[in-house]
Amino acid sequence: MRPTFLGLAVALLLSAGGPAAAWEAAWEAPPAKPPGKPQRIVSLNLCADELLLRLVGPERLAAVTWLARDPHASTVAALASRVPVNYGTAEEILPLNPDLIVAGRYTTRVAVGLLARLDAPLLELDVPQSVDGVAEQVRGLARAVGEPDRGEALVADLRARLDALPPAPPGPPGPRPTAVVLRPNGFVAGSGSLVDELLGRAGLENMADRLPLGSQGALPLEAIILGGADVLIVDAAPDAPPSLAGALLHHPALKAMATQVRTLSLPSRLWTCPGPQIAEAAERLAAAREALP
């Protein structure tokens, strides 16, 4: 029976005196590849999945995360169904012999630390807090995978859709309608966040801007109810599976509030990741603002 990778690693760990020695002995670097577009890209992050599947398609991806196939979490679930998935462990990635690994700056840190020893380039995506930041990240990843024109096309489409959002209704100038984006556990998006910018572009004032929250923080339920928002944006899909974190969204007091203000259920997959899909989130926000009396 052939030894498994895990069994080999354990044996080397015992014989070589430490995890670093075991890791280096258990993996032999592949031959150097000629420069060119990477053909066996591995993603360790949902937001990387979203961008890569739009930039290179399934054909050049060796693996994406398991979340990419979940239609509640991903806007590219159909494309992801054509790519093998990983669960963020280094031992899954090694046999794939990737020529580019894309991870998130704050996710799968143990695996990223180990995979950084490979010859394959490792690119870590940040979490942009503005539309300009999203555009730059799309362009940067597009250059890394050899598809700058596709990156520019994605950015151009995003900007065109945002520029096409309906203007504020005619009439005397006055305060914009207020909105609060309620996430599980009472978290709201504050000033300086991407969500905050999208609300502004849709003609809404972020109620959380009035509070010292930074880009994200938790609001007491009482503050949400007494804040007097014109639009309550529930950051969850109606058909999403139940969770303890989302239980607050079904609190009786919030249900009562929903009968007095306009409620927009905006699936989190549209703006959890900072990518081209935020255009649809902004369009739905603008439609909610237009529907106000």
Short mmCIF file of C-alpha atoms in Angstrom, two decimals:
data_model
loop_
_atom_site.label_atom_id
_atom_site.label_comp_id
_atom_site.label_asym_id
_atom_site.label_seq_id
_atom_site.Cartn_x
_atom_site.Cartn_y
_atom_site.Cartn_z
CA MET A 1 0.00 0.00 0.00
CA ARG A 2 1.42 3.41 -0.98
CA PRO A 3 2.06 5.78 1.96
CA THR A 4 -0.20 8.78 2.13
CA PHE A 5 1.16 12.32 2.13
CA LEU A 6 0.05 12.71 5.74
CA GLY A 7 1.74 9.48 6.79
CA LEU A 8 4.93 10.54 5.05
CA ALA A 9 4.86 13.92 6.73
CA VAL A 10 4.39 12.38 10.17
CA ALA A 11 7.25 9.95 9.63
CA LEU A 12 9.53 12.74 8.53
CA LEU A 13 8.48 14.89 11.45
CA LEU A 14 9.58 12.17 13.85
CA SER A 15 12.85 11.50 12.08
CA ALA A 16 13.97 14.97 11.01
CA GLY A 17 13.51 16.82 14.25
CA GLY A 18 10.77 19.39 13.57
CA PRO A 19 7.86 20.53 11.39
CA ALA A 20 10.00 22.73 9.12
CA ALA A 21 12.40 19.89 8.33
CA ALA A 22 9.52 17.47 7.79
CA TRP A 23 7.80 19.88 5.44
CA GLU A 24 10.89 20.53 3.34
CA ALA A 25 11.76 16.84 3.11
CA ALA A 26 8.20 15.76 2.29
CA TRP A 27 7.87 18.06 -0.69
CA GLU A 28 10.19 18.23 -3.67
CA ALA A 29 9.94 21.37 -5.77
CA PRO A 30 8.67 20.83 -9.33
CA PRO A 31 10.89 21.74 -12.28
CA ALA A 32 10.99 25.43 -13.15
CA LYS A 33 8.33 26.45 -15.66
CA PRO A 34 8.81 28.89 -18.53
CA PRO A 35 7.22 32.29 -17.96
CA GLY A 36 3.68 32.73 -19.24
CA LYS A 37 0.10 32.76 -18.12
CA PRO A 38 -0.43 30.53 -15.08
CA GLN A 39 -2.41 27.43 -16.02
CA ARG A 40 -2.91 25.70 -12.63
CA ILE A 41 -4.18 28.44 -10.35
CA VAL A 42 -5.34 27.57 -6.85
CA SER A 43 -7.60 29.87 -4.83
CA LEU A 44 -7.78 29.74 -1.03
CA ASN A 45 -10.30 32.54 -0.62
CA LEU A 46 -13.92 33.03 -1.70
CA CYS A 47 -13.26 36.56 -2.94
CA ALA A 48 -10.36 35.24 -5.02
CA ASP A 49 -12.69 32.55 -6.39
CA GLU A 50 -15.15 35.22 -7.51
CA LEU A 51 -12.52 37.23 -9.37
CA LEU A 52 -10.57 34.33 -10.84
CA LEU A 53 -13.62 32.61 -12.28
CA ARG A 54 -14.51 35.88 -14.01
CA LEU A 55 -10.98 36.52 -15.25
CA VAL A 56 -9.76 33.10 -16.42
CA GLY A 57 -12.76 30.77 -16.22
CA PRO A 58 -12.70 27.20 -14.89
CA GLU A 59 -10.18 25.91 -17.43
CA ARG A 60 -7.10 27.42 -15.76
CA LEU A 61 -8.12 26.79 -12.17
CA ALA A 62 -6.80 23.73 -10.36
CA ALA A 63 -9.01 24.36 -7.31
CA VAL A 64 -11.29 26.94 -5.71
CA THR A 65 -12.71 26.98 -2.20
CA TRP A 66 -15.73 24.89 -1.33
CA LEU A 67 -17.67 28.09 -0.66
CA ALA A 68 -17.51 29.01 -4.33
CA ARG A 69 -20.09 26.31 -5.10
CA ASP A 70 -22.54 27.55 -2.45
CA PRO A 71 -25.15 29.74 -4.19
CA HIS A 72 -25.90 31.48 -0.88
CA ALA A 73 -22.29 32.65 -0.59
CA SER A 74 -21.13 32.88 -4.18
CA THR A 75 -22.21 34.67 -7.36
CA VAL A 76 -20.20 32.22 -9.49
CA ALA A 77 -21.55 28.93 -8.15
CA ALA A 78 -22.38 27.57 -11.61
CA LEU A 79 -18.85 28.18 -12.90
CA ALA A 80 -17.34 26.81 -9.69
CA SER A 81 -19.17 23.52 -10.16
CA ARG A 82 -16.72 22.79 -12.98
CA VAL A 83 -13.61 23.15 -10.77
CA PRO A 84 -12.30 20.91 -7.96
CA VAL A 85 -12.66 22.41 -4.49
CA ASN A 86 -10.35 22.71 -1.51
CA TYR A 87 -10.91 23.32 2.19
CA GLY A 88 -7.91 25.54 2.79
CA THR A 89 -5.29 22.99 3.85
CA ALA A 90 -1.75 22.82 2.50
CA GLU A 91 -1.81 19.04 2.04
CA GLU A 92 -4.69 19.43 -0.44
CA ILE A 93 -2.80 22.01 -2.47
CA LEU A 94 0.59 20.29 -2.80
CA PRO A 95 -0.47 17.48 -5.20
CA LEU A 96 -2.10 20.05 -7.49
CA ASN A 97 1.32 21.47 -8.41
CA PRO A 98 -0.03 25.03 -8.71
CA ASP A 99 1.76 27.73 -10.69
CA LEU A 100 -0.08 30.52 -8.84
CA ILE A 101 -1.73 30.52 -5.42
CA VAL A 102 -4.19 33.28 -4.54
CA ALA A 103 -5.18 33.72 -0.90
CA GLY A 104 -6.78 36.33 1.32
CA ARG A 105 -4.68 38.47 3.63
CA TYR A 106 -6.69 37.38 6.67
CA THR A 107 -7.71 33.80 5.86
CA THR A 108 -6.10 30.30 5.95
CA ARG A 109 -2.96 31.72 7.54
CA VAL A 110 -1.45 28.35 8.52
CA ALA A 111 -1.77 27.01 4.99
CA VAL A 112 -0.47 30.25 3.49
CA GLY A 113 2.57 30.13 5.74
CA LEU A 114 3.44 26.63 4.57
CA LEU A 115 2.64 27.22 0.91
CA ALA A 116 4.87 30.29 0.87
CA ARG A 117 7.79 27.82 0.76
CA LEU A 118 6.80 26.64 -2.73
CA ASP A 119 8.24 27.94 -5.97
CA ALA A 120 4.74 28.92 -7.09
CA PRO A 121 4.00 32.65 -6.74
CA LEU A 122 1.71 33.47 -3.81
CA LEU A 123 -0.61 36.46 -4.13
CA GLU A 124 -2.62 37.71 -1.15
CA LEU A 125 -5.72 39.82 -1.73
CA ASP A 126 -6.60 42.65 0.61
CA VAL A 127 -10.10 43.87 1.52
CA PRO A 128 -10.65 47.13 -0.39
CA GLN A 129 -12.83 49.71 1.37
CA SER A 130 -13.69 51.77 -1.72
CA VAL A 131 -14.76 51.35 -5.33
CA ASP A 132 -11.37 52.67 -6.45
CA GLY A 133 -9.72 50.04 -4.27
CA VAL A 134 -11.87 47.32 -5.84
CA ALA A 135 -10.89 48.49 -9.32
CA GLU A 136 -7.18 48.44 -8.47
CA GLN A 137 -7.42 44.95 -6.98
CA VAL A 138 -9.22 43.61 -10.06
CA ARG A 139 -6.55 45.14 -12.29
CA GLY A 140 -3.71 43.76 -10.17
CA LEU A 141 -5.06 40.22 -10.17
CA ALA A 142 -5.81 40.44 -13.90
CA ARG A 143 -2.16 41.34 -14.56
CA ALA A 144 -1.00 38.45 -12.36
CA VAL A 145 -3.02 35.90 -14.38
CA GLY A 146 -2.08 37.44 -17.73
CA GLU A 147 -5.51 38.86 -18.51
CA PRO A 148 -5.17 42.67 -18.22
CA ASP A 149 -7.78 43.32 -20.91
CA ARG A 150 -10.38 41.22 -19.10
CA GLY A 151 -9.58 43.08 -15.92
CA GLU A 152 -10.09 46.43 -17.61
CA ALA A 153 -13.38 45.19 -19.07
CA LEU A 154 -14.64 44.16 -15.61
CA VAL A 155 -13.65 47.52 -14.15
CA ALA A 156 -15.24 49.43 -17.04
CA ASP A 157 -18.51 47.52 -16.63
CA LEU A 158 -18.51 48.12 -12.87
CA ARG A 159 -17.94 51.86 -13.26
CA ALA A 160 -20.51 52.15 -16.06
CA ARG A 161 -23.20 50.51 -13.93
CA LEU A 162 -22.39 52.67 -10.93
CA ASP A 163 -22.42 55.82 -13.09
CA ALA A 164 -25.82 54.79 -14.47
CA LEU A 165 -27.48 54.72 -11.03
CA PRO A 166 -30.55 56.96 -11.02
CA PRO A 167 -29.94 60.48 -9.73
CA ALA A 168 -31.69 61.89 -6.69
CA PRO A 169 -35.34 62.78 -7.36
CA PRO A 170 -36.04 66.40 -8.36
CA GLY A 171 -37.10 68.83 -5.68
CA PRO A 172 -35.62 71.17 -3.12
CA PRO A 173 -32.34 70.02 -1.60
CA GLY A 174 -32.63 68.30 1.72
CA PRO A 175 -31.30 65.41 3.77
CA ARG A 176 -31.02 62.10 1.98
CA PRO A 177 -33.09 59.13 3.17
CA THR A 178 -31.24 57.19 5.84
CA ALA A 179 -30.48 53.50 5.77
CA VAL A 180 -28.97 50.98 8.13
CA VAL A 181 -27.33 47.77 6.93
CA LEU A 182 -27.98 45.13 9.56
CA ARG A 183 -25.71 42.11 9.57
CA PRO A 184 -25.87 39.06 11.83
CA ASN A 185 -25.19 39.75 15.52
CA GLY A 186 -26.12 43.41 15.10
CA PHE A 187 -23.03 44.37 13.10
CA VAL A 188 -23.44 47.38 10.84
CA ALA A 189 -21.20 48.93 8.19
CA GLY A 190 -19.90 52.34 9.30
CA SER A 191 -18.14 55.26 7.66
CA GLY A 192 -15.15 54.64 5.45
CA SER A 193 -16.36 51.22 4.34
CA LEU A 194 -17.20 49.99 0.86
CA VAL A 195 -20.81 49.50 1.95
CA ASP A 196 -20.88 53.12 3.10
CA GLU A 197 -19.72 54.30 -0.32
CA LEU A 198 -22.29 52.15 -2.12
CA LEU A 199 -25.07 53.58 0.04
CA GLY A 200 -23.93 57.08 -0.85
CA ARG A 201 -23.79 56.29 -4.55
CA ALA A 202 -27.35 54.95 -4.31
CA GLY A 203 -28.55 58.20 -2.76
CA LEU A 204 -28.84 56.97 0.82
CA GLU A 205 -27.24 58.22 4.01
CA ASN A 206 -25.69 55.57 6.20
CA MET A 207 -27.27 55.93 9.66
CA ALA A 208 -24.15 54.37 11.18
CA ASP A 209 -22.11 57.39 10.00
CA ARG A 210 -23.57 59.34 12.92
CA LEU A 211 -21.97 56.97 15.40
CA PRO A 212 -18.27 56.40 16.28
CA LEU A 213 -18.10 52.92 14.80
CA GLY A 214 -15.32 53.13 12.25
CA SER A 215 -15.77 50.97 9.18
CA GLN A 216 -17.68 48.27 11.08
CA GLY A 217 -19.10 47.74 14.55
CA ALA A 218 -22.01 46.43 16.54
CA LEU A 219 -25.06 48.52 17.36
CA PRO A 220 -27.43 47.78 20.23
CA LEU A 221 -30.84 46.72 19.05
CA GLU A 222 -32.36 49.78 20.73
CA ALA A 223 -30.13 52.13 18.72
CA ILE A 224 -31.17 50.46 15.49
CA ILE A 225 -34.86 50.76 16.31
CA LEU A 226 -34.71 54.33 17.63
CA GLY A 227 -32.41 55.56 14.87
CA GLY A 228 -35.33 56.33 12.58
CA ALA A 229 -33.89 54.85 9.40
CA ASP A 230 -35.99 55.08 6.26
CA VAL A 231 -34.63 51.82 4.86
CA LEU A 232 -33.66 48.71 6.82
CA ILE A 233 -31.26 46.63 4.75
CA VAL A 234 -31.06 43.06 5.93
CA ASP A 235 -27.75 41.56 4.91
CA ALA A 236 -29.06 38.04 4.36
CA ALA A 237 -30.92 36.07 1.75
CA PRO A 238 -34.47 34.97 2.67
CA ASP A 239 -33.62 31.36 1.79
CA ALA A 240 -30.28 31.29 3.62
CA PRO A 241 -29.84 28.45 6.11
CA PRO A 242 -30.61 29.38 9.74
CA SER A 243 -27.75 30.30 12.08
CA LEU A 244 -27.27 31.60 15.60
CA ALA A 245 -25.49 34.65 14.21
CA GLY A 246 -28.53 35.54 12.11
CA ALA A 247 -31.09 35.06 14.86
CA LEU A 248 -31.07 38.77 15.68
CA LEU A 249 -32.42 39.51 12.22
CA HIS A 250 -35.65 37.76 13.25
CA HIS A 251 -36.09 39.55 16.57
CA PRO A 252 -39.76 40.57 17.13
CA ALA A 253 -38.78 44.22 17.59
CA LEU A 254 -37.07 44.29 14.19
CA LYS A 255 -40.05 42.59 12.61
CA ALA A 256 -42.25 45.33 14.04
CA MET A 257 -39.84 47.94 12.68
CA ALA A 258 -40.03 46.33 9.27
CA THR A 259 -43.74 47.12 9.11
CA GLN A 260 -43.00 50.86 9.49
CA VAL A 261 -39.98 51.30 7.22
CA ARG A 262 -39.03 49.91 3.86
CA THR A 263 -37.05 46.67 4.23
CA LEU A 264 -34.65 45.47 1.58
CA SER A 265 -33.33 41.92 1.74
CA LEU A 266 -29.98 42.12 0.00
CA PRO A 267 -28.17 38.78 -0.30
CA SER A 268 -24.79 39.00 1.34
CA ARG A 269 -23.16 37.30 -1.66
CA LEU A 270 -23.55 40.59 -3.56
CA TRP A 271 -21.22 42.57 -1.32
CA THR A 272 -19.41 40.24 1.05
CA CYS A 273 -16.60 40.21 -1.51
CA PRO A 274 -15.36 43.45 -3.07
CA GLY A 275 -15.71 42.62 -6.75
CA PRO A 276 -17.78 43.38 -9.86
CA GLN A 277 -20.93 42.00 -8.18
CA ILE A 278 -21.15 45.12 -5.97
CA ALA A 279 -22.72 46.86 -8.97
CA GLU A 280 -25.87 44.78 -8.51
CA ALA A 281 -25.91 45.60 -4.79
CA ALA A 282 -25.77 49.33 -5.60
CA GLU A 283 -28.54 48.96 -8.19
CA ARG A 284 -30.83 47.28 -5.67
CA LEU A 285 -30.06 49.97 -3.09
CA ALA A 286 -30.90 52.71 -5.59
CA ALA A 287 -34.17 50.97 -6.48
CA ALA A 288 -35.10 50.85 -2.79
CA ARG A 289 -34.39 54.58 -2.48
CA GLU A 290 -36.53 55.32 -5.53
CA ALA A 291 -39.41 53.33 -4.07
CA LEU A 292 -39.59 55.50 -0.97
CA PRO A 293 -42.64 57.80 -0.75
#
